[in-house]
Amino acid sequence: MVNEPLYSLRMRAAEGRAHEDGGLHISGGERLSTREELEEAVSALLRKALHHSRGTADFINIAIEKVAQEEIPVLAPLPISTYCTTSVQAGRKQAADLLRQSSVSDAAIERGFEILTSSYNLRGAVLLDSQSGERMDTRGTKGVRVSRMDWERMSHAIWKKRQPLLESVRVSEAVALATKVASAAGTVAELCWSDDPEYSTGYVSSPTKGYCRIFHLKEEGELSGGRIFFVTAETNIADYIEYLEKMPVWIG
Ligand code: PML
Ligand code: MG
Ligand code: MG
Ligand code: MG
């Protein structure tokens, strides 16, 4: 594993004005990088911010911080399955079934769908109690921003060879994020679909089910989307958020 100094990179881009001043969220991204690869990583995040289907980025914030930790844990990527549903109705039914099988209650599932279908400007995840469906964080549209995770280079190359149909950066990033979320103490399951209008595939992931891709979780053209993390009622929310936002992990 890499022993040289590492840097965490976080990018967020908004249209009109900064997020905190009411701008429309366009794109976000997070990486872990060695000093040598830093310039390339910044360029990749900048490209992501500048070329985006949600709109034109007028505000781009890229934060770079050295990661203090020496020993960084390595998490095996969640196993992937794909459900080729042919309508939004079938896709959402499939997602609900997988959430139920992961022990999320019907009330919480319903709440999760209500939030994602009505949110157009979420830049981080919403935390819901997996039984009551009550919101557990107080972050508003900022939500919880999972960061400080990235693919370990060699493992990523091998993983991509094994999944020739899933070579997009989007899928790699989503699997890395979902893997970190599933590893957090308190996570029951995650529901996600993209807020990008042209991308309607989403996923349910959980420690028991892995990463389950589902075609058509929304109609094409819709700007709604985001992430819901369903957690147990006993979860210490401050510790949970600290782990997801601050603890560096490699995926590999
Ligand atoms: C996103 O684009 O923001 C999330 C993408 C989720 C689905 C990725 C996939 O196709 O597996
Ligand atoms: Mg993203
Ligand atoms: Mg626009
Ligand atoms: Mg997006």
Short mmCIF file of N, CA and C in Angstrom, two decimals, residues 111-225:
data_model
loop_
_atom_site.label_atom_id
_atom_site.label_comp_id
_atom_site.label_asym_id
_atom_site.label_seq_id
_atom_site.Cartn_x
_atom_site.Cartn_y
_atom_site.Cartn_z
N ARG A 111 -40.57 7.21 3.09
CA ARG A 111 -39.97 8.52 3.39
C ARG A 111 -38.75 8.78 2.48
N GLY A 112 -37.95 7.72 2.31
CA GLY A 112 -36.76 7.84 1.46
C GLY A 112 -37.14 8.22 0.03
N PHE A 113 -38.15 7.55 -0.51
CA PHE A 113 -38.60 7.87 -1.88
C PHE A 113 -39.18 9.28 -1.96
N GLU A 114 -39.95 9.67 -0.92
CA GLU A 114 -40.51 11.03 -0.91
C GLU A 114 -39.40 12.07 -0.99
N ILE A 115 -38.36 11.85 -0.19
CA ILE A 115 -37.27 12.84 -0.16
C ILE A 115 -36.55 12.89 -1.51
N LEU A 116 -36.19 11.72 -2.05
CA LEU A 116 -35.42 11.75 -3.31
C LEU A 116 -36.25 12.27 -4.49
N THR A 117 -37.55 11.94 -4.52
CA THR A 117 -38.34 12.42 -5.66
C THR A 117 -38.58 13.92 -5.59
N SER A 118 -38.49 14.50 -4.40
CA SER A 118 -38.79 15.94 -4.28
C SER A 118 -37.53 16.80 -4.06
N SER A 119 -36.34 16.19 -4.14
CA SER A 119 -35.11 16.96 -3.91
C SER A 119 -34.37 17.20 -5.21
N TYR A 120 -34.07 18.47 -5.47
CA TYR A 120 -33.38 18.83 -6.71
C TYR A 120 -32.01 19.45 -6.41
N ASN A 121 -31.73 19.65 -5.14
CA ASN A 121 -30.55 20.44 -4.80
C ASN A 121 -29.86 19.90 -3.55
N LEU A 122 -29.75 18.58 -3.47
CA LEU A 122 -29.08 17.96 -2.32
C LEU A 122 -27.62 17.75 -2.69
N ARG A 123 -26.68 18.22 -1.86
CA ARG A 123 -25.29 17.94 -2.24
C ARG A 123 -24.65 16.86 -1.38
N GLY A 124 -25.33 16.42 -0.34
CA GLY A 124 -24.84 15.29 0.45
C GLY A 124 -26.02 14.41 0.81
N ALA A 125 -25.74 13.35 1.57
CA ALA A 125 -26.78 12.37 1.87
C ALA A 125 -27.66 12.81 3.05
N VAL A 126 -28.89 12.28 3.03
CA VAL A 126 -29.84 12.45 4.13
C VAL A 126 -29.81 11.16 4.97
N LEU A 127 -29.73 11.29 6.29
CA LEU A 127 -29.73 10.11 7.16
C LEU A 127 -31.14 9.89 7.71
N LEU A 128 -31.66 8.67 7.52
CA LEU A 128 -32.98 8.35 8.05
C LEU A 128 -32.90 7.16 9.00
N ASP A 129 -33.70 7.22 10.07
CA ASP A 129 -33.86 6.06 10.95
C ASP A 129 -34.49 4.94 10.11
N SER A 130 -33.88 3.77 10.10
CA SER A 130 -34.32 2.70 9.20
C SER A 130 -35.67 2.12 9.60
N GLN A 131 -36.17 2.43 10.80
CA GLN A 131 -37.48 1.92 11.21
C GLN A 131 -38.54 3.02 11.19
N SER A 132 -38.27 4.14 11.86
CA SER A 132 -39.30 5.19 11.94
C SER A 132 -39.33 6.06 10.68
N GLY A 133 -38.21 6.11 9.96
CA GLY A 133 -38.12 6.99 8.79
C GLY A 133 -37.83 8.44 9.16
N GLU A 134 -37.61 8.70 10.44
CA GLU A 134 -37.30 10.07 10.88
C GLU A 134 -35.92 10.50 10.41
N ARG A 135 -35.78 11.78 10.08
CA ARG A 135 -34.46 12.28 9.68
C ARG A 135 -33.55 12.36 10.91
N MET A 136 -32.31 11.88 10.76
CA MET A 136 -31.39 11.79 11.91
C MET A 136 -30.31 12.87 11.89
N ASP A 137 -30.08 13.52 10.75
CA ASP A 137 -29.06 14.58 10.71
C ASP A 137 -29.77 15.94 10.64
N THR A 138 -29.00 16.99 10.87
CA THR A 138 -29.59 18.34 10.85
C THR A 138 -28.88 19.19 9.80
N ARG A 139 -28.49 18.54 8.70
CA ARG A 139 -27.65 19.21 7.72
C ARG A 139 -28.41 19.94 6.61
N GLY A 140 -29.72 19.79 6.55
CA GLY A 140 -30.47 20.43 5.47
C GLY A 140 -30.02 19.94 4.11
N THR A 141 -29.95 20.84 3.11
CA THR A 141 -29.59 20.41 1.76
C THR A 141 -28.08 20.12 1.62
N LYS A 142 -27.30 20.55 2.60
CA LYS A 142 -25.87 20.23 2.56
C LYS A 142 -25.67 18.72 2.72
N GLY A 143 -26.47 18.12 3.60
CA GLY A 143 -26.39 16.68 3.82
C GLY A 143 -25.03 16.23 4.33
N VAL A 144 -24.82 14.93 4.26
CA VAL A 144 -23.56 14.34 4.73
C VAL A 144 -22.73 13.98 3.51
N ARG A 145 -21.56 14.53 3.46
CA ARG A 145 -20.71 14.41 2.28
C ARG A 145 -19.63 13.35 2.54
N VAL A 146 -19.82 12.15 2.00
CA VAL A 146 -18.85 11.08 2.20
C VAL A 146 -17.58 11.43 1.44
N SER A 147 -16.45 11.44 2.12
CA SER A 147 -15.20 11.75 1.42
C SER A 147 -14.03 10.97 2.02
N ARG A 148 -12.84 11.29 1.54
CA ARG A 148 -11.61 10.60 1.96
C ARG A 148 -11.64 9.11 1.65
N MET A 149 -12.19 8.77 0.46
CA MET A 149 -12.09 7.38 0.00
C MET A 149 -11.70 7.41 -1.47
N ASP A 150 -10.98 6.38 -1.88
CA ASP A 150 -10.63 6.29 -3.30
C ASP A 150 -10.20 4.86 -3.59
N TRP A 151 -10.20 4.53 -4.84
CA TRP A 151 -9.71 3.21 -5.26
C TRP A 151 -8.20 3.17 -5.16
N GLU A 152 -7.70 2.07 -4.66
CA GLU A 152 -6.26 1.80 -4.73
C GLU A 152 -6.00 1.43 -6.19
N ARG A 153 -5.00 2.07 -6.78
CA ARG A 153 -4.80 2.04 -8.22
C ARG A 153 -4.74 0.64 -8.86
N MET A 154 -3.90 -0.23 -8.27
CA MET A 154 -3.71 -1.58 -8.84
C MET A 154 -5.01 -2.40 -8.75
N SER A 155 -5.63 -2.35 -7.57
CA SER A 155 -6.87 -3.12 -7.39
C SER A 155 -7.96 -2.61 -8.33
N HIS A 156 -7.95 -1.30 -8.56
CA HIS A 156 -8.97 -0.74 -9.44
C HIS A 156 -8.80 -1.26 -10.86
N ALA A 157 -7.55 -1.34 -11.31
CA ALA A 157 -7.28 -1.84 -12.67
C ALA A 157 -7.79 -3.29 -12.80
N ILE A 158 -7.53 -4.08 -11.78
CA ILE A 158 -7.98 -5.49 -11.80
C ILE A 158 -9.50 -5.57 -11.77
N TRP A 159 -10.09 -4.78 -10.89
CA TRP A 159 -11.56 -4.76 -10.74
C TRP A 159 -12.22 -4.37 -12.07
N LYS A 160 -11.66 -3.35 -12.73
CA LYS A 160 -12.25 -2.90 -14.00
C LYS A 160 -12.18 -3.97 -15.07
N LYS A 161 -11.06 -4.72 -15.09
CA LYS A 161 -10.93 -5.82 -16.06
C LYS A 161 -12.00 -6.88 -15.85
N ARG A 162 -12.36 -7.09 -14.58
CA ARG A 162 -13.37 -8.11 -14.26
C ARG A 162 -14.78 -7.64 -14.56
N GLN A 163 -14.97 -6.31 -14.71
CA GLN A 163 -16.32 -5.76 -14.95
C GLN A 163 -16.29 -4.94 -16.23
N PRO A 164 -16.07 -5.58 -17.37
CA PRO A 164 -15.87 -4.82 -18.60
C PRO A 164 -17.06 -3.93 -18.97
N LEU A 165 -18.26 -4.27 -18.47
CA LEU A 165 -19.44 -3.47 -18.84
C LEU A 165 -19.60 -2.25 -17.94
N LEU A 166 -18.79 -2.17 -16.91
CA LEU A 166 -18.98 -1.10 -15.92
C LEU A 166 -17.75 -0.21 -15.83
N GLU A 167 -17.27 0.22 -16.99
CA GLU A 167 -16.00 0.93 -16.92
C GLU A 167 -16.13 2.44 -16.69
N SER A 168 -17.37 2.96 -16.51
CA SER A 168 -17.49 4.41 -16.36
C SER A 168 -16.97 4.86 -15.00
N VAL A 169 -16.41 6.07 -14.99
CA VAL A 169 -15.91 6.67 -13.76
C VAL A 169 -17.06 6.77 -12.75
N ARG A 170 -18.25 7.09 -13.26
CA ARG A 170 -19.41 7.25 -12.39
C ARG A 170 -19.65 6.01 -11.55
N VAL A 171 -19.62 4.83 -12.20
CA VAL A 171 -19.89 3.59 -11.45
C VAL A 171 -18.77 3.33 -10.44
N SER A 172 -17.52 3.53 -10.85
CA SER A 172 -16.40 3.33 -9.91
C SER A 172 -16.55 4.22 -8.68
N GLU A 173 -16.90 5.48 -8.91
CA GLU A 173 -17.05 6.42 -7.79
C GLU A 173 -18.20 6.01 -6.88
N ALA A 174 -19.29 5.59 -7.50
CA ALA A 174 -20.47 5.21 -6.70
C ALA A 174 -20.19 3.95 -5.89
N VAL A 175 -19.49 2.98 -6.48
CA VAL A 175 -19.17 1.74 -5.74
C VAL A 175 -18.23 2.06 -4.57
N ALA A 176 -17.27 2.95 -4.80
CA ALA A 176 -16.34 3.33 -3.72
C ALA A 176 -17.12 3.98 -2.58
N LEU A 177 -18.01 4.90 -2.92
CA LEU A 177 -18.78 5.59 -1.88
C LEU A 177 -19.69 4.60 -1.14
N ALA A 178 -20.42 3.78 -1.89
CA ALA A 178 -21.35 2.82 -1.26
C ALA A 178 -20.60 1.83 -0.37
N THR A 179 -19.38 1.46 -0.78
CA THR A 179 -18.58 0.52 0.02
C THR A 179 -18.20 1.15 1.35
N LYS A 180 -17.80 2.43 1.31
CA LYS A 180 -17.47 3.09 2.58
C LYS A 180 -18.72 3.21 3.46
N VAL A 181 -19.83 3.58 2.87
CA VAL A 181 -21.07 3.73 3.64
C VAL A 181 -21.47 2.39 4.28
N ALA A 182 -21.41 1.31 3.50
CA ALA A 182 -21.81 0.00 4.02
C ALA A 182 -20.90 -0.44 5.17
N SER A 183 -19.66 0.08 5.19
CA SER A 183 -18.70 -0.34 6.22
C SER A 183 -18.90 0.43 7.53
N ALA A 184 -19.71 1.48 7.53
CA ALA A 184 -19.88 2.31 8.73
C ALA A 184 -20.79 1.61 9.74
N ALA A 185 -20.39 1.61 11.01
CA ALA A 185 -21.23 1.01 12.05
C ALA A 185 -22.53 1.79 12.12
N GLY A 186 -23.67 1.12 11.98
CA GLY A 186 -24.97 1.79 12.03
C GLY A 186 -25.69 1.77 10.69
N THR A 187 -24.95 1.57 9.58
CA THR A 187 -25.62 1.56 8.26
C THR A 187 -26.47 0.30 8.09
N VAL A 188 -27.71 0.50 7.69
CA VAL A 188 -28.60 -0.63 7.36
C VAL A 188 -28.64 -0.79 5.83
N ALA A 189 -28.78 0.32 5.12
CA ALA A 189 -28.83 0.28 3.65
C ALA A 189 -28.73 1.69 3.10
N GLU A 190 -28.49 1.76 1.79
CA GLU A 190 -28.44 3.05 1.09
C GLU A 190 -29.34 2.99 -0.13
N LEU A 191 -29.99 4.12 -0.44
CA LEU A 191 -30.75 4.26 -1.69
C LEU A 191 -30.21 5.47 -2.42
N CYS A 192 -29.90 5.32 -3.71
CA CYS A 192 -29.34 6.45 -4.46
C CYS A 192 -29.83 6.44 -5.90
N TRP A 193 -30.17 7.61 -6.37
CA TRP A 193 -30.16 7.80 -7.83
C TRP A 193 -29.58 9.16 -8.11
N SER A 194 -29.02 9.27 -9.31
CA SER A 194 -28.28 10.46 -9.68
C SER A 194 -29.21 11.66 -9.84
N ASP A 195 -28.70 12.85 -9.52
CA ASP A 195 -29.45 14.07 -9.79
C ASP A 195 -29.13 14.60 -11.19
N ASP A 196 -28.33 13.87 -11.95
CA ASP A 196 -28.03 14.28 -13.33
C ASP A 196 -29.22 13.91 -14.22
N PRO A 197 -29.71 14.84 -15.05
CA PRO A 197 -30.96 14.57 -15.76
C PRO A 197 -30.91 13.40 -16.74
N GLU A 198 -29.74 13.11 -17.30
CA GLU A 198 -29.68 12.07 -18.33
C GLU A 198 -29.41 10.68 -17.75
N TYR A 199 -29.25 10.58 -16.44
CA TYR A 199 -28.81 9.30 -15.88
C TYR A 199 -29.85 8.73 -14.92
N SER A 200 -30.50 7.65 -15.33
CA SER A 200 -31.63 7.17 -14.53
C SER A 200 -31.35 5.87 -13.77
N THR A 201 -30.17 5.29 -13.97
CA THR A 201 -29.82 4.08 -13.19
C THR A 201 -29.43 4.51 -11.78
N GLY A 202 -29.92 3.78 -10.80
CA GLY A 202 -29.57 4.07 -9.41
C GLY A 202 -29.20 2.77 -8.71
N TYR A 203 -29.14 2.79 -7.41
CA TYR A 203 -28.81 1.56 -6.69
C TYR A 203 -29.37 1.53 -5.28
N VAL A 204 -29.49 0.30 -4.79
CA VAL A 204 -29.67 0.05 -3.36
C VAL A 204 -28.43 -0.71 -2.95
N SER A 205 -27.82 -0.32 -1.84
CA SER A 205 -26.69 -1.12 -1.36
C SER A 205 -26.84 -1.34 0.13
N SER A 206 -26.28 -2.45 0.58
CA SER A 206 -26.31 -2.75 2.01
C SER A 206 -25.23 -3.78 2.29
N PRO A 207 -24.84 -3.90 3.58
CA PRO A 207 -23.80 -4.88 3.91
C PRO A 207 -24.22 -6.30 3.49
N THR A 208 -25.51 -6.60 3.52
CA THR A 208 -25.94 -7.96 3.18
C THR A 208 -26.18 -8.17 1.69
N LYS A 209 -26.67 -7.16 0.99
CA LYS A 209 -27.05 -7.32 -0.42
C LYS A 209 -25.96 -6.89 -1.39
N GLY A 210 -24.98 -6.13 -0.92
CA GLY A 210 -23.97 -5.60 -1.83
C GLY A 210 -24.51 -4.41 -2.60
N TYR A 211 -23.91 -4.14 -3.76
CA TYR A 211 -24.27 -2.98 -4.58
C TYR A 211 -25.22 -3.44 -5.69
N CYS A 212 -26.49 -3.10 -5.57
CA CYS A 212 -27.50 -3.58 -6.51
C CYS A 212 -27.92 -2.45 -7.44
N ARG A 213 -27.44 -2.51 -8.67
CA ARG A 213 -27.77 -1.48 -9.65
C ARG A 213 -29.17 -1.74 -10.19
N ILE A 214 -29.95 -0.69 -10.36
CA ILE A 214 -31.32 -0.83 -10.85
C ILE A 214 -31.53 0.19 -11.96
N PHE A 215 -31.92 -0.32 -13.15
CA PHE A 215 -32.20 0.59 -14.26
C PHE A 215 -33.46 1.38 -13.93
N HIS A 216 -33.52 2.62 -14.36
CA HIS A 216 -34.75 3.40 -14.26
C HIS A 216 -35.26 3.63 -12.84
N LEU A 217 -34.53 4.37 -12.04
CA LEU A 217 -35.13 4.78 -10.76
C LEU A 217 -35.81 6.14 -10.90
N LYS A 218 -35.60 6.81 -12.03
CA LYS A 218 -36.37 8.03 -12.31
C LYS A 218 -36.51 8.17 -13.83
N GLU A 219 -37.40 9.06 -14.25
CA GLU A 219 -37.57 9.32 -15.67
C GLU A 219 -36.39 10.16 -16.16
N GLU A 220 -35.97 9.89 -17.40
CA GLU A 220 -34.89 10.72 -17.94
C GLU A 220 -35.34 12.18 -18.06
N GLY A 221 -34.43 13.09 -17.79
CA GLY A 221 -34.75 14.51 -17.86
C GLY A 221 -35.01 15.11 -16.48
N GLU A 222 -35.30 14.27 -15.50
CA GLU A 222 -35.58 14.80 -14.15
C GLU A 222 -34.30 15.18 -13.41
N LEU A 223 -34.39 16.28 -12.68
CA LEU A 223 -33.22 16.75 -11.90
C LEU A 223 -33.22 16.23 -10.47
N SER A 224 -34.23 15.46 -10.11
CA SER A 224 -34.32 14.98 -8.73
C SER A 224 -33.29 13.87 -8.49
N GLY A 225 -32.92 13.69 -7.23
CA GLY A 225 -32.01 12.60 -6.90
C GLY A 225 -31.18 12.92 -5.68
#
